[in-house]
Short mmCIF file of C-alpha atoms and ligand atoms in Angstrom, two decimals:
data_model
loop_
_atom_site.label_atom_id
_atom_site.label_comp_id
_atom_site.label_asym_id
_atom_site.label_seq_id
_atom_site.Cartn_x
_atom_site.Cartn_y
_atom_site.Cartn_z
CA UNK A 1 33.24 -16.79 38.03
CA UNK A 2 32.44 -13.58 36.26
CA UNK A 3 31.55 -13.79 32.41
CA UNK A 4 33.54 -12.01 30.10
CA UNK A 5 31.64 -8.96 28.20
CA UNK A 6 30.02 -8.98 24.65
CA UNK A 7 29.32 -5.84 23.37
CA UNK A 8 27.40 -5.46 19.86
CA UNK A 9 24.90 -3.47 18.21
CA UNK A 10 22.80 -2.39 14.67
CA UNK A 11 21.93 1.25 13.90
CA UNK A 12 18.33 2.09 13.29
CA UNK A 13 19.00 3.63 10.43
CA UNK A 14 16.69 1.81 8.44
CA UNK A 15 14.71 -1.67 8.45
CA UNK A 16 16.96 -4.55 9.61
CA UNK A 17 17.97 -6.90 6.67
CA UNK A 18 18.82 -10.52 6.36
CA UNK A 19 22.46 -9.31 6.14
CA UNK A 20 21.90 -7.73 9.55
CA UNK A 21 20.53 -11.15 10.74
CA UNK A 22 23.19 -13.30 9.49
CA UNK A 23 26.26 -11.10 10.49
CA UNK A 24 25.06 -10.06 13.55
CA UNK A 25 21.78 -11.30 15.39
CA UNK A 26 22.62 -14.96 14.74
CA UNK A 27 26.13 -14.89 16.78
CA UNK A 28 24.72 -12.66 19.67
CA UNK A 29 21.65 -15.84 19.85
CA UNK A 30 24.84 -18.13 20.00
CA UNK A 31 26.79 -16.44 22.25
CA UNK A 32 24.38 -14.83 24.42
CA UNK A 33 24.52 -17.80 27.42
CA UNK A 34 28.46 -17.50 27.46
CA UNK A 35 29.09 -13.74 27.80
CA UNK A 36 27.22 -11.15 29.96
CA UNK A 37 26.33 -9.41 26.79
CA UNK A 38 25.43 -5.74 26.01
CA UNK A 39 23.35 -5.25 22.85
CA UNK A 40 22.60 -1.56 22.33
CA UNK A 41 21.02 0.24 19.66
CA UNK A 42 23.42 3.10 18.75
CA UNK A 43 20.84 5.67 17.92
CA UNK A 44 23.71 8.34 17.96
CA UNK A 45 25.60 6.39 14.92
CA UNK A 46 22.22 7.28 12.76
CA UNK A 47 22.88 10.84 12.01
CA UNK A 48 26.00 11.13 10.90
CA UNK A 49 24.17 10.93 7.46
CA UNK A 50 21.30 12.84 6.49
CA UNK A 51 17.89 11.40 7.63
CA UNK A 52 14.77 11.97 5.80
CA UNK A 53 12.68 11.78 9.16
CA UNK A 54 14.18 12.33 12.38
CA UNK A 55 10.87 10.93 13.75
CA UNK A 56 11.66 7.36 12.20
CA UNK A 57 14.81 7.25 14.52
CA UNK A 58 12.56 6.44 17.87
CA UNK A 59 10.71 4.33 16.02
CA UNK A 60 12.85 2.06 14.56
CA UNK A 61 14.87 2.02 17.97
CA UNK A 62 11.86 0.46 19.45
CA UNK A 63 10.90 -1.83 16.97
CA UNK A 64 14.66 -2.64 16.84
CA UNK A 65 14.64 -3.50 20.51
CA UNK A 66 11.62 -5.43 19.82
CA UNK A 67 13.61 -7.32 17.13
CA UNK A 68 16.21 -8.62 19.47
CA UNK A 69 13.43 -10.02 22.03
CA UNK A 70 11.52 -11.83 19.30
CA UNK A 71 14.50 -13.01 17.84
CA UNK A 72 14.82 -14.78 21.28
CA UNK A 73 17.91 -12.74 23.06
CA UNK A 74 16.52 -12.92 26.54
CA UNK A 75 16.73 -10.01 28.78
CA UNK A 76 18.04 -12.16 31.91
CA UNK A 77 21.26 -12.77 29.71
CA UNK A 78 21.38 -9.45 27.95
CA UNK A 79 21.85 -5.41 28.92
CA UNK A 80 19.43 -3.95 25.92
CA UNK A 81 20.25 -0.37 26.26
CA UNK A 82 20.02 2.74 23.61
CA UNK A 83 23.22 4.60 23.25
CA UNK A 84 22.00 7.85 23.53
CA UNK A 85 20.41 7.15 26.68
CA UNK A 86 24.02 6.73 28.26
CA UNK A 87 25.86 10.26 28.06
CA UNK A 88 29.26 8.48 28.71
CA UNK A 89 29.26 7.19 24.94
CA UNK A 90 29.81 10.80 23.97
CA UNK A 91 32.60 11.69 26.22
CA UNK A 92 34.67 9.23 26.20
CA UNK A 93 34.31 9.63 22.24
CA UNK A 94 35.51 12.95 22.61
CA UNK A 95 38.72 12.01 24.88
CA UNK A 96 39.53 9.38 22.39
CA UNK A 97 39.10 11.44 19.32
CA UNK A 98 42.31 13.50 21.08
CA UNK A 99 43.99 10.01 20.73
CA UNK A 100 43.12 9.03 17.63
CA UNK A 101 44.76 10.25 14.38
CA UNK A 102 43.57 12.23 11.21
CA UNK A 103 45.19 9.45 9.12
CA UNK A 104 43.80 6.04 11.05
CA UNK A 105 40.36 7.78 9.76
CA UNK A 106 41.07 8.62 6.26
CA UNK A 107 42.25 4.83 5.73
CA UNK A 108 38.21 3.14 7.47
CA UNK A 109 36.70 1.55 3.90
CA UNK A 110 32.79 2.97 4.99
CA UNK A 111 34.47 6.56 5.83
CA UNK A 112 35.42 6.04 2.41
CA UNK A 113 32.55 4.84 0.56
CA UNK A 114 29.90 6.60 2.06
CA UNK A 115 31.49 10.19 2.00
CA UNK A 116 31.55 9.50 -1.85
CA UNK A 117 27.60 8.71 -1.45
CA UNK A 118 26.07 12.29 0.16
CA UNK A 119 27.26 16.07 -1.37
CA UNK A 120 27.87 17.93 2.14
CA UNK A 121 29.62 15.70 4.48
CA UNK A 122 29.10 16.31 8.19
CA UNK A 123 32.46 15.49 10.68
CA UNK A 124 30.59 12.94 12.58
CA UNK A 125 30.81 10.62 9.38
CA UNK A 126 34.55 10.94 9.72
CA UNK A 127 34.67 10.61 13.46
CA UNK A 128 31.73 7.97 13.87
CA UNK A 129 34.49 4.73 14.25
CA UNK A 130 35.77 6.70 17.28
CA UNK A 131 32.36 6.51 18.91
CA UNK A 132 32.28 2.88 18.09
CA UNK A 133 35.47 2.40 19.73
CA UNK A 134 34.05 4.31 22.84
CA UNK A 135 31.13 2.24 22.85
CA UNK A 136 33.09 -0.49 23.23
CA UNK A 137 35.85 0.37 25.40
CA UNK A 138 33.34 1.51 28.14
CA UNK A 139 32.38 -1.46 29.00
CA UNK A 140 35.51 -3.84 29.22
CA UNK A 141 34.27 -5.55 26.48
CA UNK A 142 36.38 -9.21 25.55
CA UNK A 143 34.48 -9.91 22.24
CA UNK A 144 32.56 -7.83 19.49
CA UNK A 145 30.23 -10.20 17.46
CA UNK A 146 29.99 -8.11 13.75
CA UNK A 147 29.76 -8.92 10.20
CA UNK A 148 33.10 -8.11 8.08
CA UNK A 149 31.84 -4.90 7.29
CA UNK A 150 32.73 -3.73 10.71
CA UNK A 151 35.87 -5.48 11.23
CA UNK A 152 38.16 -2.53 10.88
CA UNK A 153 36.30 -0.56 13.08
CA UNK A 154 36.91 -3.09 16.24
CA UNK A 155 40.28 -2.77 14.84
CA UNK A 156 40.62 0.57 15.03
CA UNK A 157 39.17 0.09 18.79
CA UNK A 158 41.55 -2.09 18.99
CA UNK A 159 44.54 0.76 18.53
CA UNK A 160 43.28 3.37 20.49
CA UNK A 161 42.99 0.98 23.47
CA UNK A 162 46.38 -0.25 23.45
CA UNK A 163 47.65 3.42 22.76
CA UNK A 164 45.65 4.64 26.00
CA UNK A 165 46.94 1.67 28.06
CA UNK A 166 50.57 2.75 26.92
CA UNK A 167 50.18 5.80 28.05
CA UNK A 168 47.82 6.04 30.99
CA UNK A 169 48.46 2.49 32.33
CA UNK A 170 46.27 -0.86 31.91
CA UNK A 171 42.81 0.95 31.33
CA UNK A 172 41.21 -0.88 28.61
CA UNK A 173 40.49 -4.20 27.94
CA UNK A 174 41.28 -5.12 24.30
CA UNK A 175 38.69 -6.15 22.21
CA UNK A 176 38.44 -9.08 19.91
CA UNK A 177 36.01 -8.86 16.85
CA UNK A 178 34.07 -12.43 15.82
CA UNK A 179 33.31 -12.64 12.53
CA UNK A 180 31.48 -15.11 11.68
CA UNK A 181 32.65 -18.19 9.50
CA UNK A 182 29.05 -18.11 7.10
CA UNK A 183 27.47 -15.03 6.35
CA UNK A 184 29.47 -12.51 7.55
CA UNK A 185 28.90 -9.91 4.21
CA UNK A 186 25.49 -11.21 2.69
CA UNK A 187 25.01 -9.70 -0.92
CA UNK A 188 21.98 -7.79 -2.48
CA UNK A 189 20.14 -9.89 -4.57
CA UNK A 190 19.79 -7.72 -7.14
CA UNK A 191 23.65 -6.28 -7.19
CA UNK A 192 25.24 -9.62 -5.95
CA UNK A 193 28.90 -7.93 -5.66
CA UNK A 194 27.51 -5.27 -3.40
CA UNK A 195 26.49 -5.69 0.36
CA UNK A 196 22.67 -5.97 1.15
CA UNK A 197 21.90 -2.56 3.30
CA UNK A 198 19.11 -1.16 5.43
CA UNK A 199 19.49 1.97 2.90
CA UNK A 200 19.94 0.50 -0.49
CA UNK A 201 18.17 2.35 -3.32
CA UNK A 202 16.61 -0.85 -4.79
CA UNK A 203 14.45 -2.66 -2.08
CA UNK A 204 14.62 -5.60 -4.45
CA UNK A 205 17.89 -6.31 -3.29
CA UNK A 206 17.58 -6.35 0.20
CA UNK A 207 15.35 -8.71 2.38
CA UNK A 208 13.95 -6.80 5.29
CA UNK A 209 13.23 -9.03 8.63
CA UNK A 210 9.55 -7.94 8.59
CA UNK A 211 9.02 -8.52 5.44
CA UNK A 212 5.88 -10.63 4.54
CA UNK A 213 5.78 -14.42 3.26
CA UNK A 214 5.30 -12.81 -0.43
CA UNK A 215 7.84 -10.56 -0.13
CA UNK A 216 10.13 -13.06 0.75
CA UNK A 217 9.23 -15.18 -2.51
CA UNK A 218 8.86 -12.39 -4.75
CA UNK A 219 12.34 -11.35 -3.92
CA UNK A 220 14.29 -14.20 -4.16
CA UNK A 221 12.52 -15.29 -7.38
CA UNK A 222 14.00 -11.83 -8.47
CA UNK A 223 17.06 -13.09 -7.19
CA UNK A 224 19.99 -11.87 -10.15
CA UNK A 225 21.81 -14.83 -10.79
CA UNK A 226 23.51 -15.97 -14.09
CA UNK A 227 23.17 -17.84 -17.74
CA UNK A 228 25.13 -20.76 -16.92
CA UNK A 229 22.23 -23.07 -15.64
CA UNK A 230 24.38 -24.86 -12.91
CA UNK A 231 23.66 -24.80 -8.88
CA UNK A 232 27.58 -24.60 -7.91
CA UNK A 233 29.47 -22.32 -5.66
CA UNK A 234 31.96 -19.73 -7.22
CA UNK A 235 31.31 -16.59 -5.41
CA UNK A 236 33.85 -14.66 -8.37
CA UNK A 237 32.24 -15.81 -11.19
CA UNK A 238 28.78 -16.91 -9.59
CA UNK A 239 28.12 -14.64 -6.96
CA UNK A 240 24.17 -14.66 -7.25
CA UNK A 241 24.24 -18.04 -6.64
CA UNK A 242 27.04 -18.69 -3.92
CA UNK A 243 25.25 -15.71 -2.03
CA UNK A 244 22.00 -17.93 -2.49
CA UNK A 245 23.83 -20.71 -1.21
CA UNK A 246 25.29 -18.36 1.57
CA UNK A 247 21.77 -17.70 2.65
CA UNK A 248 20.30 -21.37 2.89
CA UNK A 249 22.61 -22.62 5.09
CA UNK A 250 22.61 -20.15 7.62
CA UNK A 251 18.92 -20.57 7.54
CA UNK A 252 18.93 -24.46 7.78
CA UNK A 253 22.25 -24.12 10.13
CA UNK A 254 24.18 -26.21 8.41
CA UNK A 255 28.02 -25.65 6.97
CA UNK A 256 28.07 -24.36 3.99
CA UNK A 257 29.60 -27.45 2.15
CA UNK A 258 26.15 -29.04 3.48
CA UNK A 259 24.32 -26.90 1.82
CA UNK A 260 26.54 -26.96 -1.88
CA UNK A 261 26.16 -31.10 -1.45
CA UNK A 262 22.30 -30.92 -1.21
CA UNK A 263 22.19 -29.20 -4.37
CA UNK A 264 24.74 -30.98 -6.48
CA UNK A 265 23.52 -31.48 -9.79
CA UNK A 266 20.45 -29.18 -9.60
CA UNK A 267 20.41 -27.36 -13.14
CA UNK A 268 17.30 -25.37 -12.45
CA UNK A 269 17.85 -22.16 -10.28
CA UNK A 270 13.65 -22.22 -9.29
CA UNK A 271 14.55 -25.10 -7.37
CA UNK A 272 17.30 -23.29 -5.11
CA UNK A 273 15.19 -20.35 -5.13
CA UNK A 274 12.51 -22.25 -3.66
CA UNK A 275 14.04 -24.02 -0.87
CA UNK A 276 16.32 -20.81 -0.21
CA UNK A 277 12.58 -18.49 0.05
CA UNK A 278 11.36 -21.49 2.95
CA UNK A 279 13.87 -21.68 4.25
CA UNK A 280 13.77 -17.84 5.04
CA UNK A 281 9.97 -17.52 5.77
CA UNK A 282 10.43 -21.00 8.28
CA UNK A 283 13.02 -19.24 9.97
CA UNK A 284 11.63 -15.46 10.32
CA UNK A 285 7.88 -16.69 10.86
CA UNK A 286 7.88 -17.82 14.51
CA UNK A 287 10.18 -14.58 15.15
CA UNK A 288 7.73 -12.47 13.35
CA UNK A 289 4.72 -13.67 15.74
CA UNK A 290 6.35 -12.95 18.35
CA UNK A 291 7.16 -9.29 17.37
CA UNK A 292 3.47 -8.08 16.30
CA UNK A 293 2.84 -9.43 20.47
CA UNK A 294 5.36 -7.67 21.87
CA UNK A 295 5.52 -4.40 20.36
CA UNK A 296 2.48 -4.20 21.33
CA UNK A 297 2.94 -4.94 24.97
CA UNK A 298 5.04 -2.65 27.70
CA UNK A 299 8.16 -5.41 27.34
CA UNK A 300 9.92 -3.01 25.20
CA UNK A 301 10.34 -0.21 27.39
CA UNK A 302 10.50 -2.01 30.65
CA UNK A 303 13.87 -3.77 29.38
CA UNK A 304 15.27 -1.14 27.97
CA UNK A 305 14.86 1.18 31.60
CA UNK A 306 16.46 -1.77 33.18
CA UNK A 307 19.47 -1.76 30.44
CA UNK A 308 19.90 2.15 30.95
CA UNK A 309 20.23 1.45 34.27
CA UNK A 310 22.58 -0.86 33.91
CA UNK A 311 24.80 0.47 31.44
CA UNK A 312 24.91 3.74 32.97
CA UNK A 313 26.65 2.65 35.83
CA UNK A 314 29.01 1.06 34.63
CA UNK A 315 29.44 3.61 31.46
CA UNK A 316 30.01 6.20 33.79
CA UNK A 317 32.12 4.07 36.00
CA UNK A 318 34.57 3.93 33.12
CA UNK A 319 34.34 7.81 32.32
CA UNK A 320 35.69 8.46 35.38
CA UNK A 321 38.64 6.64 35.78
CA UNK A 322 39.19 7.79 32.10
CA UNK A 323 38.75 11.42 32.33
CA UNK A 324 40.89 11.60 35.91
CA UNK A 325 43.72 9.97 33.91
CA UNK A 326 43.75 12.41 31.10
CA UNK A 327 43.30 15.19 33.73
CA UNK A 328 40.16 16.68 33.83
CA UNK A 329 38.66 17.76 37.07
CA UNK A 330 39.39 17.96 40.77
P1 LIG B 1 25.15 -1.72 11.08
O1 LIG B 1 23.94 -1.20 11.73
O2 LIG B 1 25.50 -1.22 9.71
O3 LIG B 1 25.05 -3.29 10.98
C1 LIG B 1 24.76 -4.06 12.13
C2 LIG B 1 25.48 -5.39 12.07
O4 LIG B 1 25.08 -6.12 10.91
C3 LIG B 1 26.24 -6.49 10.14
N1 LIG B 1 25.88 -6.45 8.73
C4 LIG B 1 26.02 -7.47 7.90
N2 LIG B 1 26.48 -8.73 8.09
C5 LIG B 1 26.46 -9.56 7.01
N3 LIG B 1 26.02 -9.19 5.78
C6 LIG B 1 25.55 -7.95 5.55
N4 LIG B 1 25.11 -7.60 4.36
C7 LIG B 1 25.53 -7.03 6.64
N5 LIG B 1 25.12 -5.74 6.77
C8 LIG B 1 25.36 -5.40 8.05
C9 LIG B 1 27.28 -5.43 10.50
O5 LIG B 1 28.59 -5.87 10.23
C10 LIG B 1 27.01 -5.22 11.96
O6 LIG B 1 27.64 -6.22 12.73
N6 LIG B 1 28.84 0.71 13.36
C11 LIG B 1 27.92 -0.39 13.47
C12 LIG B 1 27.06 -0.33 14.72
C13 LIG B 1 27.85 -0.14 15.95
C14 LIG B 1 28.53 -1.14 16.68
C15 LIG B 1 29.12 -0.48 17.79
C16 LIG B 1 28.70 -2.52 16.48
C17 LIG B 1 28.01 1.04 16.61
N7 LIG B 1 28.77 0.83 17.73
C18 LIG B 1 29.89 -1.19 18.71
C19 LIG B 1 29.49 -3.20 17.41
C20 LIG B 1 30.07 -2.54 18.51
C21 LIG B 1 27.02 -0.38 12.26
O7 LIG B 1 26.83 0.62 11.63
O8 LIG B 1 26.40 -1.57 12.04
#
């Protein structure tokens, strides 16, 4: 029996974060045996803001794709592919930006917050979820592993699917996001209310996955938290810590009432901070290793050929039948 599809990706738009781990990296390891799964790098996504160094977007593509293999996604389970490397992303974006509407747009939460972020806005900031959905929609994909940020977007996918397969006949498969239960918005640790991000001002607040062992500690000692003294979980009122709490027990993979149990009664936040900073390092050692080997090695680029490949034919497979419908061509 065929798999069903799973079709995810992170933007090299700047170092990937524990946020990036948690919401995203961790499902695909989970998932990756069940669904023929597609994790692409959408390169494309970068510029709709302005980049300091166009060079840097190669070369965090490659180390990104070097990410995912030490992280231990295995390229017999998994299409790695970068989307610019697959020129149906773009037109079918284009097609489905006829079908989407001016208003769907205005109402995506990131449209909104990052517009309010740069001076001279380019369109593809506004138009960017439409991509997304095209990236998806290509390639029949039944889930979309993402962290809550991205939820509306799949939505939006969502939408524009069903409005194409109204009109044009069953063309689309529609696309479930999975959030997942722990972890799904990790906070800086320095503005505990506010998402960590690749591209926050203050790296402080952000753990990067290459970070080293020091780092690590240094950070989370610097950690914002509050006055009150007690380990507890209130994410409204004690968001430093529950996001603390958040972070151990995705690290030691255990539900997150697990994690609030084994610190019941602690009233010294070094102690948390401790076990939360090994708990990290334990975890992103081994996958560290394994990334200073292979980046150095032709791995990279061989499985990333192969996922072009791959993705191309079916990518343009599904451009086809899409742009006939709509009536282009002979
Ligand atoms: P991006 O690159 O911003 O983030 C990649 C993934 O990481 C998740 N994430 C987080 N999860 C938990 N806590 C955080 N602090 C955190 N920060 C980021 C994101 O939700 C995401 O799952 N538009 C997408 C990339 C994309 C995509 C796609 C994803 C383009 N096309 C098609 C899925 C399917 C983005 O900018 O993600």
């Amino acid at each position: 029996m065929n798999k069903k599809r799973l079709l995810s990706g992170l933007q090299p738009s700047g170092e990937l974060t524990l946020g990036n781990y948690c919401g995203s990296i961790k499902q695909f390891l989970e998932y990756q045996k069940e669904y023929d799964s597609f994790l692409f790098i959408p390169d494309m996504h970068t510029i709709t803001v302005p980049q300091k160094d166009s060079n840097l977007i190669a070369e965090r593509t490659r180390k990104l794709a070097a990410i995912y293999l030490a992280c231990g996604l295995d390229p017999d389970n998994c299409t790695f592919f970068i989307q610019s490397e697959v020129p149906a992303h773009n037109q079918l974006a284009w097609i489905l930006e006829c079908f989407t509407y001016m208003g769907e747009l205005n109402r995506m939460t990131q449209f909104k917050d990052k517009s309010k972020k740069y001076k001279n806005i380019g369109c593809g900031l506004f138009t960017y979820p439409v991509l997304m959905a095209a990236d998806i929609l290509l390639y029949d994909t039944n889930v979309v592993p993402v962290g809550l940020d991205q939820k509306q977007h799949v939505e939006l996918a969502r939408e524009i699917a069903q409005r194409m397969n109204n009109k044009f006949g069953d063309i689309f498969v529609i696309p479930e996001p999975i959030i997942p239960t722990i972890g799904a918005k990790i906070k800086d640790l320095q503005y505990p209310t506010k998402k960590m991000s690749k591209s926050a001002d203050d790296a402080n607040g952000s753990i990067f996955l290459l970070d080293t062992e020091d780092e690590i500690r240094r950070k989370i000692n610097r950690a914002v938290t509050d006055s009150d003294g007690k380990v507890w979980y209130d994410e409204e009122n004690k968001p430093g810590i529950a996001n603390l709490l958040t972070i151990y027990s995705v690290f030691e993979n255990i539900p997150l009432k697990s994690a609030i149990e084994r610190f019941e009664g602690c009233e010294r936040y070094g102690d948390l901070k401790k076990a939360v900073a090994d708990s990290i390092v334990n975890a992103l050692k081994p996958m560290q290793e394994k990334y200073y080997d292979i980046i150095q090695t032709k791995l990279v680029d061989e499985v990333l050929d192969k996922g072009r490949e791959r993705a191309n034919k079916i990518a343009s497979e599904k451009y086809d039948i899409v742009r006939k419908l709509v009536g282009f061509g002979r």
